[in-house]
mmCIF file of C-alpha atoms and ligand atoms in Angstrom:
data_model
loop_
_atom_site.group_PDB
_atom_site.id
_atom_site.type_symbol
_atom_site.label_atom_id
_atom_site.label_comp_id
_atom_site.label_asym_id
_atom_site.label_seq_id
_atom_site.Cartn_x
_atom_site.Cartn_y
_atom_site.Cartn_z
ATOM 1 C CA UNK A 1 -10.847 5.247 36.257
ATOM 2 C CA UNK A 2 -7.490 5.535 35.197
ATOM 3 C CA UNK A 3 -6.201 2.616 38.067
ATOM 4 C CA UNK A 4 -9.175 0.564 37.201
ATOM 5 C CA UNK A 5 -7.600 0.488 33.663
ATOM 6 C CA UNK A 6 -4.857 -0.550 34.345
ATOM 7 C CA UNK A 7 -5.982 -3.754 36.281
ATOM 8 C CA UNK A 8 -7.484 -4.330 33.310
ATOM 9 C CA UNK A 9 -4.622 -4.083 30.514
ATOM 10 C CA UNK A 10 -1.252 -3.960 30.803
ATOM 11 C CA UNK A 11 0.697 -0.465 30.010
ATOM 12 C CA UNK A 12 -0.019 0.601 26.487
ATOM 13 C CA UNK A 13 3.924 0.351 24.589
ATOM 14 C CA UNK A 14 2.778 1.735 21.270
ATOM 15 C CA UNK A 15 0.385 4.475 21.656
ATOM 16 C CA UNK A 16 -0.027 4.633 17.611
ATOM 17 C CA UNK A 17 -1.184 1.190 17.254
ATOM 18 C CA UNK A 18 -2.910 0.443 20.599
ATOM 19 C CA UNK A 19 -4.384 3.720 22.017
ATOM 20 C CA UNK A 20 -7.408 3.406 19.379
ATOM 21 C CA UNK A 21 -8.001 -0.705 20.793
ATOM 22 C CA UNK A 22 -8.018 1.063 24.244
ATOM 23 C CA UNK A 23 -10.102 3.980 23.671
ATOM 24 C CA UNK A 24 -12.705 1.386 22.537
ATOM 25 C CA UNK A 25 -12.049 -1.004 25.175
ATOM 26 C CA UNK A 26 -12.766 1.569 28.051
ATOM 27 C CA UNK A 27 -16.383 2.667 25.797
ATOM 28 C CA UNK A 28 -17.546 -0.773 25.700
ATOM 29 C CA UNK A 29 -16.955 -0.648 29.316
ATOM 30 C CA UNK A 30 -18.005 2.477 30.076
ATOM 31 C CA UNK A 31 -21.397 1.379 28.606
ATOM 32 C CA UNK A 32 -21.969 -1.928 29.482
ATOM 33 C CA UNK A 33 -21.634 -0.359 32.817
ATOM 34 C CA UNK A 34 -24.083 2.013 32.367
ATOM 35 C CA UNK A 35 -26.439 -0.649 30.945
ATOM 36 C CA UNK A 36 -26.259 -2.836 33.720
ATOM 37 C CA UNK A 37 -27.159 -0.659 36.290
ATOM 38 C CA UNK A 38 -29.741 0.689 34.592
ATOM 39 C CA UNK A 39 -31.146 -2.927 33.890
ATOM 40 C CA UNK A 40 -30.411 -3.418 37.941
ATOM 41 C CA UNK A 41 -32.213 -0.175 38.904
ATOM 42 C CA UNK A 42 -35.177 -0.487 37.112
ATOM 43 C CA UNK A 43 -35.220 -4.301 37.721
ATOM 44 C CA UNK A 44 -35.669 -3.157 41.142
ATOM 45 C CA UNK A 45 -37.750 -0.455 41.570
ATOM 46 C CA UNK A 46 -40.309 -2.248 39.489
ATOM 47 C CA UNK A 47 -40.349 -5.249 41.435
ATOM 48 C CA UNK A 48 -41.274 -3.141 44.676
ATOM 49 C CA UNK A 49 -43.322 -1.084 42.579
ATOM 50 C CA UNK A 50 -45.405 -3.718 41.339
ATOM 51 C CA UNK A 51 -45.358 -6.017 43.828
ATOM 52 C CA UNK A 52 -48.831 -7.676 44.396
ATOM 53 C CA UNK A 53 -50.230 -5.658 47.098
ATOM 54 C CA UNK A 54 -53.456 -7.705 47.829
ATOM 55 C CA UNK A 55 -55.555 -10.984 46.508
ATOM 56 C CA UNK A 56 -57.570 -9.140 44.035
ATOM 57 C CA UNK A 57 -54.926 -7.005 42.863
ATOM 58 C CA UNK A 58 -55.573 -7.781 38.458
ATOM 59 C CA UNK A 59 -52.514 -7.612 36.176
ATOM 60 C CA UNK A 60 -53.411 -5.018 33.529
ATOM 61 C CA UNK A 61 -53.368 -7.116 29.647
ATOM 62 C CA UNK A 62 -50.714 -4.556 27.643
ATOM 63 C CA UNK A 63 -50.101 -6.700 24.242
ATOM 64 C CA UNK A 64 -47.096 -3.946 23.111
ATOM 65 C CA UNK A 65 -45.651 -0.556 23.465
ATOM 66 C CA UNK A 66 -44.318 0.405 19.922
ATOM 67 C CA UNK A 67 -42.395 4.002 21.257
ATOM 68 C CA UNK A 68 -40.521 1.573 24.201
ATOM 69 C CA UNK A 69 -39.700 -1.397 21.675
ATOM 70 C CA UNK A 70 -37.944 1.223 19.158
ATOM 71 C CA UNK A 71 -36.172 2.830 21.900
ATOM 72 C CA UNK A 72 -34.570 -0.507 22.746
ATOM 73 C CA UNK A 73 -33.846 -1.740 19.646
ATOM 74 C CA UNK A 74 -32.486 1.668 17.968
ATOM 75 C CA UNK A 75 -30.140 1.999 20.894
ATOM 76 C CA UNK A 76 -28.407 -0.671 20.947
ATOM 77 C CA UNK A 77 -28.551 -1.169 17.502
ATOM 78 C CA UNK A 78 -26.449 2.854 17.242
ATOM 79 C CA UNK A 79 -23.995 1.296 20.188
ATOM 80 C CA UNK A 80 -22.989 -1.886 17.614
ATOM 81 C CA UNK A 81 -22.614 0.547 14.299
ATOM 82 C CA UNK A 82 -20.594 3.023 17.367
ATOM 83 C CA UNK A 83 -18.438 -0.443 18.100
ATOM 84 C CA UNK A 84 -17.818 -1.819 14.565
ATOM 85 C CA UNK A 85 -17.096 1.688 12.743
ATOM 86 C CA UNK A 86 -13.809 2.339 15.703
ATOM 87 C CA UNK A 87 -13.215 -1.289 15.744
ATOM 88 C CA UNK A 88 -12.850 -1.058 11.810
ATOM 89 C CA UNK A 89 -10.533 2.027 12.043
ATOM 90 C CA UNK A 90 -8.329 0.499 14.323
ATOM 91 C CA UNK A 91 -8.046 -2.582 12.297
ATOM 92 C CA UNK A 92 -7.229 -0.218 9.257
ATOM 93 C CA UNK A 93 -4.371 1.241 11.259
ATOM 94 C CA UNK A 94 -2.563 -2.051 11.891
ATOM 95 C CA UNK A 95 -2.995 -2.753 7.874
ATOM 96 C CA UNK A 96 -1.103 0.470 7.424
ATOM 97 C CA UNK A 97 2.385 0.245 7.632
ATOM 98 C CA UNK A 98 4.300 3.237 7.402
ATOM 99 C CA UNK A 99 6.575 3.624 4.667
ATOM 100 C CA UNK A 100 9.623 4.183 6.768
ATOM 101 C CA UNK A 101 9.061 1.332 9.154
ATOM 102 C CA UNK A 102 11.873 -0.551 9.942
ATOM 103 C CA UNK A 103 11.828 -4.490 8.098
ATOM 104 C CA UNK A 104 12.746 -7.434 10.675
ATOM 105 C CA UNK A 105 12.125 -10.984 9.150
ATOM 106 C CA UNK A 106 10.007 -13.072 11.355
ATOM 107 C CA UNK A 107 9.841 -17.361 10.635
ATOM 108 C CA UNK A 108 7.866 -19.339 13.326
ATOM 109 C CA UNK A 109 8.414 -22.914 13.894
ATOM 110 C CA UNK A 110 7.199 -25.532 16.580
ATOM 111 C CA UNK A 111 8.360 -24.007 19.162
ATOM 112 C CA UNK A 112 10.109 -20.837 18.821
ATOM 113 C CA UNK A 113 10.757 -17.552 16.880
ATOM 114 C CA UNK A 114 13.469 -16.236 14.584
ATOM 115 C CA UNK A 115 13.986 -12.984 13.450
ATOM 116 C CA UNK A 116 16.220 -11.941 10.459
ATOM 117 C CA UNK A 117 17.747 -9.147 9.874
ATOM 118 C CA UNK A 118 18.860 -6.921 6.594
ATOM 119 C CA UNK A 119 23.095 -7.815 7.527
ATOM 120 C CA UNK A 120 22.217 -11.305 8.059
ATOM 121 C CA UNK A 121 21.871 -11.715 11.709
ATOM 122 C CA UNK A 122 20.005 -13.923 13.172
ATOM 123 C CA UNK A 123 18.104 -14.289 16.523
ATOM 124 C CA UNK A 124 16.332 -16.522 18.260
ATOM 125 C CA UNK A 125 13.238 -15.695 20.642
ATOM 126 C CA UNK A 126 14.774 -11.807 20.906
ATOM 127 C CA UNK A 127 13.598 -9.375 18.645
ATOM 128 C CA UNK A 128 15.855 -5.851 19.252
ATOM 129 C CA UNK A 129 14.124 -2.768 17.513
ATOM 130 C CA UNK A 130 14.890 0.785 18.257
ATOM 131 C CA UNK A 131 13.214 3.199 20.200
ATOM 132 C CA UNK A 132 10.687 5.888 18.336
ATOM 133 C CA UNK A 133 10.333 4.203 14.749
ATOM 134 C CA UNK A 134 7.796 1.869 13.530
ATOM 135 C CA UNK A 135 8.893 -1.901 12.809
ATOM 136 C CA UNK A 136 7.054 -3.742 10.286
ATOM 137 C CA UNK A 137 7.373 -7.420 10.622
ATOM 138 C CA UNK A 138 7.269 -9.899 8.144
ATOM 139 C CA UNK A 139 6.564 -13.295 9.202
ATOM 140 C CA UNK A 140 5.903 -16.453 7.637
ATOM 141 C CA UNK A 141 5.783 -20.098 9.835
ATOM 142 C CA UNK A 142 7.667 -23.208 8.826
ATOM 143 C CA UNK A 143 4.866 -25.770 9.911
ATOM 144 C CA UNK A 144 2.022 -25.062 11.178
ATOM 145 C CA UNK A 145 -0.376 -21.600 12.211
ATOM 146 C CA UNK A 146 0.882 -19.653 15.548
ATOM 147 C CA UNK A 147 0.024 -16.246 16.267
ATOM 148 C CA UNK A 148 2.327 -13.300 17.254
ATOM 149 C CA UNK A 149 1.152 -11.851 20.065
ATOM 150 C CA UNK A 150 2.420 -8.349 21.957
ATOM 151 C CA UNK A 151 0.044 -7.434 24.788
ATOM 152 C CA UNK A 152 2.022 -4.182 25.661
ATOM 153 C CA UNK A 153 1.235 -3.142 21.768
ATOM 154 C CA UNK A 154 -2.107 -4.249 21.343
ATOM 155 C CA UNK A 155 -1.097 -6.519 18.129
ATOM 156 C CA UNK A 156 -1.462 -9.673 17.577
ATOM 157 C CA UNK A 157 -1.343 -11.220 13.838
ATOM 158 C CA UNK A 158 -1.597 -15.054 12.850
ATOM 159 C CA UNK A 159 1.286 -16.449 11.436
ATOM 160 C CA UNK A 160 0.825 -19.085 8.476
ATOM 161 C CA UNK A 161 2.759 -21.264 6.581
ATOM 162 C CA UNK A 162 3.431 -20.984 2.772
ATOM 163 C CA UNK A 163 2.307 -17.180 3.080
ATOM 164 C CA UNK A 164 3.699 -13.998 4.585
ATOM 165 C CA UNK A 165 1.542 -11.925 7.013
ATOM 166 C CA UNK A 166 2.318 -8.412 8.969
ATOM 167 C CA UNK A 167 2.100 -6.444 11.914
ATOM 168 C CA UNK A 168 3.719 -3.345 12.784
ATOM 169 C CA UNK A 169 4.465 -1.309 15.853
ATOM 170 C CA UNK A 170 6.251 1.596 17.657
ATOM 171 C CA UNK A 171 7.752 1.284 21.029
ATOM 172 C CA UNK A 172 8.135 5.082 22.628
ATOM 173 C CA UNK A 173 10.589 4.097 24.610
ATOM 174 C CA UNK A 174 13.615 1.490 25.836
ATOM 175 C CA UNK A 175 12.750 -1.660 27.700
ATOM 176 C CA UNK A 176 11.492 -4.880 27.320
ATOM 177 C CA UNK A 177 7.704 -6.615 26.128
ATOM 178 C CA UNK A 178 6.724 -10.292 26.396
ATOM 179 C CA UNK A 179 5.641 -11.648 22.956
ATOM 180 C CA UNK A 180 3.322 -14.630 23.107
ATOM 181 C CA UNK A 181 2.011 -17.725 20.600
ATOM 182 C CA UNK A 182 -1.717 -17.069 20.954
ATOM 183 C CA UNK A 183 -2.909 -19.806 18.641
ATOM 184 C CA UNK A 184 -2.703 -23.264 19.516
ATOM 185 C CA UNK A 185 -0.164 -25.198 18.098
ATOM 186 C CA UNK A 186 0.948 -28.261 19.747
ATOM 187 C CA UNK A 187 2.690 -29.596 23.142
ATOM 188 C CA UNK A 188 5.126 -26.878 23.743
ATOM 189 C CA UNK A 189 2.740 -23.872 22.378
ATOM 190 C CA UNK A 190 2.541 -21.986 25.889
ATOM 191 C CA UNK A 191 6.300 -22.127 25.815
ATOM 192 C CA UNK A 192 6.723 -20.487 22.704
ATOM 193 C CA UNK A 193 7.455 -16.828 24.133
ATOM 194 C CA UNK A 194 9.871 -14.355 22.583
ATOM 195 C CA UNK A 195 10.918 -10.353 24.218
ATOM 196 C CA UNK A 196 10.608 -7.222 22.084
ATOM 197 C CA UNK A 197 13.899 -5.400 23.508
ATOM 198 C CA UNK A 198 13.659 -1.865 22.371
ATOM 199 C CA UNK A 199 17.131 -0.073 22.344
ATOM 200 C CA UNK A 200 17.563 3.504 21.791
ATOM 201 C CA UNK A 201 18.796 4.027 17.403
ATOM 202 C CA UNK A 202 22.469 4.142 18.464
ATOM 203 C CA UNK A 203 22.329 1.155 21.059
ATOM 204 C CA UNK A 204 20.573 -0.899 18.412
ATOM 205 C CA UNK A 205 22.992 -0.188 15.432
ATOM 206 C CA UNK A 206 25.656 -0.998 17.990
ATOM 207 C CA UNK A 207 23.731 -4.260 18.807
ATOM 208 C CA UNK A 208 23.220 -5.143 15.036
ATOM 209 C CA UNK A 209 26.548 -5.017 14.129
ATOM 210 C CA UNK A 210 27.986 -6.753 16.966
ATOM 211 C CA UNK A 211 25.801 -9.543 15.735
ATOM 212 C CA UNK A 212 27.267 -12.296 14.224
ATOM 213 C CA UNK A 213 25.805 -12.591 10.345
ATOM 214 C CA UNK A 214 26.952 -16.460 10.164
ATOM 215 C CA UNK A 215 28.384 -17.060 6.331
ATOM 216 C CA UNK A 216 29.057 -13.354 6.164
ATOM 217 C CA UNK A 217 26.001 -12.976 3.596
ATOM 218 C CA UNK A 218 23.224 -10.395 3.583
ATOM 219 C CA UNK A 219 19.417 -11.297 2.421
ATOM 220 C CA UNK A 220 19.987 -8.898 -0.368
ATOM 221 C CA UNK A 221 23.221 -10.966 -0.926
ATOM 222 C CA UNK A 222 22.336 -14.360 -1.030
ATOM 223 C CA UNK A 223 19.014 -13.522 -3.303
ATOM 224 C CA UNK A 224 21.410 -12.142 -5.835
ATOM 225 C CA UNK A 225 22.919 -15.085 -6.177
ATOM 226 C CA UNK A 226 20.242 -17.440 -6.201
ATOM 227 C CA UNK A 227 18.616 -15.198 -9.054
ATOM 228 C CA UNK A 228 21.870 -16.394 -10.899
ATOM 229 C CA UNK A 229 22.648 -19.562 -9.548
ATOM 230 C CA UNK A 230 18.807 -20.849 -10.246
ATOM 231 C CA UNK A 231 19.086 -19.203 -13.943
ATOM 232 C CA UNK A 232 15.836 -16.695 -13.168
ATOM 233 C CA UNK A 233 18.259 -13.917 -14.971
ATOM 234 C CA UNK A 234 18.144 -15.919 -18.069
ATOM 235 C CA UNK A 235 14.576 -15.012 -18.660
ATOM 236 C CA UNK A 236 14.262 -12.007 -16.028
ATOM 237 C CA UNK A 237 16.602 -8.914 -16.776
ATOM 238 C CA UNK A 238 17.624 -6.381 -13.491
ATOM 239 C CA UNK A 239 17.957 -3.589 -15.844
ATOM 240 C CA UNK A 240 14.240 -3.449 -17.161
ATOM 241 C CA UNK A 241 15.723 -4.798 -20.698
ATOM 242 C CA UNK A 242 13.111 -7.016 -22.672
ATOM 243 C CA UNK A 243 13.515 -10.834 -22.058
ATOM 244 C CA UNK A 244 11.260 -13.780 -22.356
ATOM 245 C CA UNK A 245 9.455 -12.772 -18.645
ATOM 246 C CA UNK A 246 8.910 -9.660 -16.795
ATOM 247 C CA UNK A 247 11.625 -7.494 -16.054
ATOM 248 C CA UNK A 248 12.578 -7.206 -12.024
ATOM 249 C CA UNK A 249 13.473 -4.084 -12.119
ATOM 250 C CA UNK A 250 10.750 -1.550 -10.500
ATOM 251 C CA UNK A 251 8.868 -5.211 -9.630
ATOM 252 C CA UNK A 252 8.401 -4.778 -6.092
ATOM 253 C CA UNK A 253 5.408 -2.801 -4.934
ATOM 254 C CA UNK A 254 4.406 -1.946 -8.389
ATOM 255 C CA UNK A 255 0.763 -2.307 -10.010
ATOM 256 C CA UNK A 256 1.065 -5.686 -12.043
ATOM 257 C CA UNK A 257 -1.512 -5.973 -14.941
ATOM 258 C CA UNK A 258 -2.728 -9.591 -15.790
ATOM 259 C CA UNK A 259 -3.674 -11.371 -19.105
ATOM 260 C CA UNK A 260 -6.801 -12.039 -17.206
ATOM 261 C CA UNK A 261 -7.561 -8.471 -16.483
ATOM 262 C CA UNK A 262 -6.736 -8.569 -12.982
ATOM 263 C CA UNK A 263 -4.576 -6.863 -11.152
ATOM 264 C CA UNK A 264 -2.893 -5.867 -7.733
ATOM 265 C CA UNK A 265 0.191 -4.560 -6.226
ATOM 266 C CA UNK A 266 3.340 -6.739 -6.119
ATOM 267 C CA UNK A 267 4.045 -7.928 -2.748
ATOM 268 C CA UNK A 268 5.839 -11.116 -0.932
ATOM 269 C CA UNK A 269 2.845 -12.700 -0.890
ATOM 270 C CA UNK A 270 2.676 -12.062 -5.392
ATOM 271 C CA UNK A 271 5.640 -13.056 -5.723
ATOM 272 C CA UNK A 272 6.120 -15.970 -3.421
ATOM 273 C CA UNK A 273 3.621 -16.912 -6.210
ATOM 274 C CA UNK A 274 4.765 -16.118 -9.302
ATOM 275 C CA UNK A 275 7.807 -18.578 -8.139
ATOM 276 C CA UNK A 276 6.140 -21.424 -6.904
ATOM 277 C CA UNK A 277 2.900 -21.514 -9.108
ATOM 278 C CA UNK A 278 4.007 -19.719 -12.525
ATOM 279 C CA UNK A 279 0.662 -19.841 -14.069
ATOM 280 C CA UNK A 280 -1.572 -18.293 -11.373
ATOM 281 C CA UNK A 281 -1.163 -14.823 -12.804
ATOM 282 C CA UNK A 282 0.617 -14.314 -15.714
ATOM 283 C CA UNK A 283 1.200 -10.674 -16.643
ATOM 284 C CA UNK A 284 -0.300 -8.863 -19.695
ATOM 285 C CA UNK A 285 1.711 -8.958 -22.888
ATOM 286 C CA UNK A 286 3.671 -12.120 -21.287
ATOM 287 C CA UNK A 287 3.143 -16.421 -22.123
ATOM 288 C CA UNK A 288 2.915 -18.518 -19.193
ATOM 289 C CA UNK A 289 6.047 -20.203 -20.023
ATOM 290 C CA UNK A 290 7.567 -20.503 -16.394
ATOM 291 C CA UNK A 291 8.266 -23.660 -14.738
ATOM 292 C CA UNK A 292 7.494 -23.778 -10.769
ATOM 293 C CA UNK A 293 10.344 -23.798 -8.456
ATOM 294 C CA UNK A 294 8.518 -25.775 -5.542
ATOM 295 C CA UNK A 295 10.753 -28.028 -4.048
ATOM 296 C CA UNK A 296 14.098 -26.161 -5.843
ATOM 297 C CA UNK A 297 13.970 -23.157 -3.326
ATOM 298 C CA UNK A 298 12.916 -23.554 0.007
ATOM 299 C CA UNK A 299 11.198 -20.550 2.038
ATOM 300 C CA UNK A 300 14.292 -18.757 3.480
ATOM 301 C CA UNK A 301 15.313 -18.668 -0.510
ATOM 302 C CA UNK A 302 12.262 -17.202 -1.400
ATOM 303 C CA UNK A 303 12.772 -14.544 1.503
ATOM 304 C CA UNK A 304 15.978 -13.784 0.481
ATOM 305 C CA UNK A 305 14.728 -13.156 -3.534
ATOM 306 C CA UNK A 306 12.202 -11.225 -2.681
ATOM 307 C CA UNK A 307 14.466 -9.322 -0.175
ATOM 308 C CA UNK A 308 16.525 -8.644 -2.998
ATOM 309 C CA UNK A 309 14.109 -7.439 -5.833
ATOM 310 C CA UNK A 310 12.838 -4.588 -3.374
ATOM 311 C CA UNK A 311 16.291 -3.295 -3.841
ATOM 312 C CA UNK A 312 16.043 -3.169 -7.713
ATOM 313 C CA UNK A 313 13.935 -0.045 -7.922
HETATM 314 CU CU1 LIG B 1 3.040 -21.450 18.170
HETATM 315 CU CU2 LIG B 1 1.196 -21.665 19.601
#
């Protein structure tokens, strides 16, 4: 069995967020297999059981067997609720990131893959992670959809423009996976392959900062001083003081109450938002006073901003 899987799938990388996909994988195998040679076995013996043995031989008139059409319909019926309910946990499990996972920034273009980093290194088509620690990946596209794509982790997340998406993983240990676009995208989309190198922790904090971090900038850095440079700290205080808007202080990841009575947990995706379309949600005890900033700050801006705000805790 176990060489038989792995014809089938390639060696599982991140036990915690693919051993659940292959548990299932090797059930629904396990009993389609079963099912088919049942099907086959019976299919047989009935066909030499019944076969018509001389000219006079009558076919019995049997309009329905209640017990037999339960049995096959309850069965299979328990095998799909058996399928969806693991499928469903698994899918949970990629959902939830662990808090300590490491952040890499992910932008996807026609036809390639950059991935940003908290110093302000930048790589193209190599993501390095280390060894034993989940990375959570936060990816938006510049154009149109791809899809990121790690067979050796069992992930694979669509990428979208003008909205962030995740995934998250854990490689056990050092070496290298391929990372494919999986959704159609244009001419060059089956060239638009990245590696997952996974260092040991001290290898990759050596490789991080031997990487050059081009102005000399940080995220955290440049959103700072866009926040200034754009005026958003003439309405928006950093120290949770009173001002026309919302503080930003303890912003990110916090429960946001809305004038509508909504409400939901502030995330890239909220705030990416609140810049670009004001008015959407505007939170309780606040006037929708905002102007949108669509077409002032581009996407890596936004990044950057929203980078910064998680540190203002
Ligand atoms: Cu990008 Cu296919």
């Amino acid at each position: 069995m176990g060489s038989l899987f792995d014809f089938m799938l390639p060696e599982l990388k991140s036990p915690l967020t693919g051993a659940s996909t292959d548990a299932l994988m090797g059930f629904i195998h396990l009993v389609s297999f079963i099912i088919l040679a049942g099907v086959t076995i019976a299919m047989i013996y009935f066909a030499i059981k019944y076969k018509r043995k001389s000219d006079d031989d009558e076919t019995p008139l049997i309009t329905h067997n209640n017990t037999l059409e339960l049995t096959w319909s309850v069965i299979p019926l328990i095998l799909v609720f058996i399928v969806f309910g693991w499928g469903y946990s698994g899918w949970l499990n990629l959902q939830a990131v662990p808090d300590n996972a490491y952040e890499i920034q992910v932008s996807a273009y026609k036809w390639g893959w950059t991935f940003s980093y908290e110093n302000g290194a930048q790589v193209g088509n190599e993501v390095h992670v280390p060894a034993g620690r989940p990375v959570k990946l936060v990816m938006k596209s510049q154009d149109v959809l791809h899809s990121f794509f790690v067979p050796d982790y069992r992930i694979k997340q669509d990428v979208l423009p003008n909205r962030y998406t995740y995934v998250w993983f854990q490689a056990e240990e050092t070496g290298e996976s391929q990372v494919f676009c999986t959704e159609y995208c244009g001419t060059s989309h089956s060239d638009m392959l990245a590696k997952v190198i996974v260092h040991s922790q001290d290898d990759f904090d050596n490789w991080l900062a031997s990487q050059s971090t081009g102005g000399g900038e940080t995220p955290v850095e440049r959103g700072e001083s866009l926040l200034t440079l754009q005026g958003c700290i003439t309405c928006h205080s950093v120290d949770g003081s009173e001002k026309i808007g919302p503080s930003f202080q303890g912003l990110w990841g916090s429960e946001r109450n809305f004038e509508n009575a909504s409400s939901l947990t502030a995330d890239e995706n909220y705030i990416r938002e609140s810049i670009l379309d004001p008015g959407a949600k505007i939170v309780q005890g606040y006037q929708n006073q905002m102007v949108s900033y669509e077409g002032r700050l581009s996407d890596d801006d936004i990044s950057d901003i929203i980078e910064y705000l998680k540190t203002l805790d």
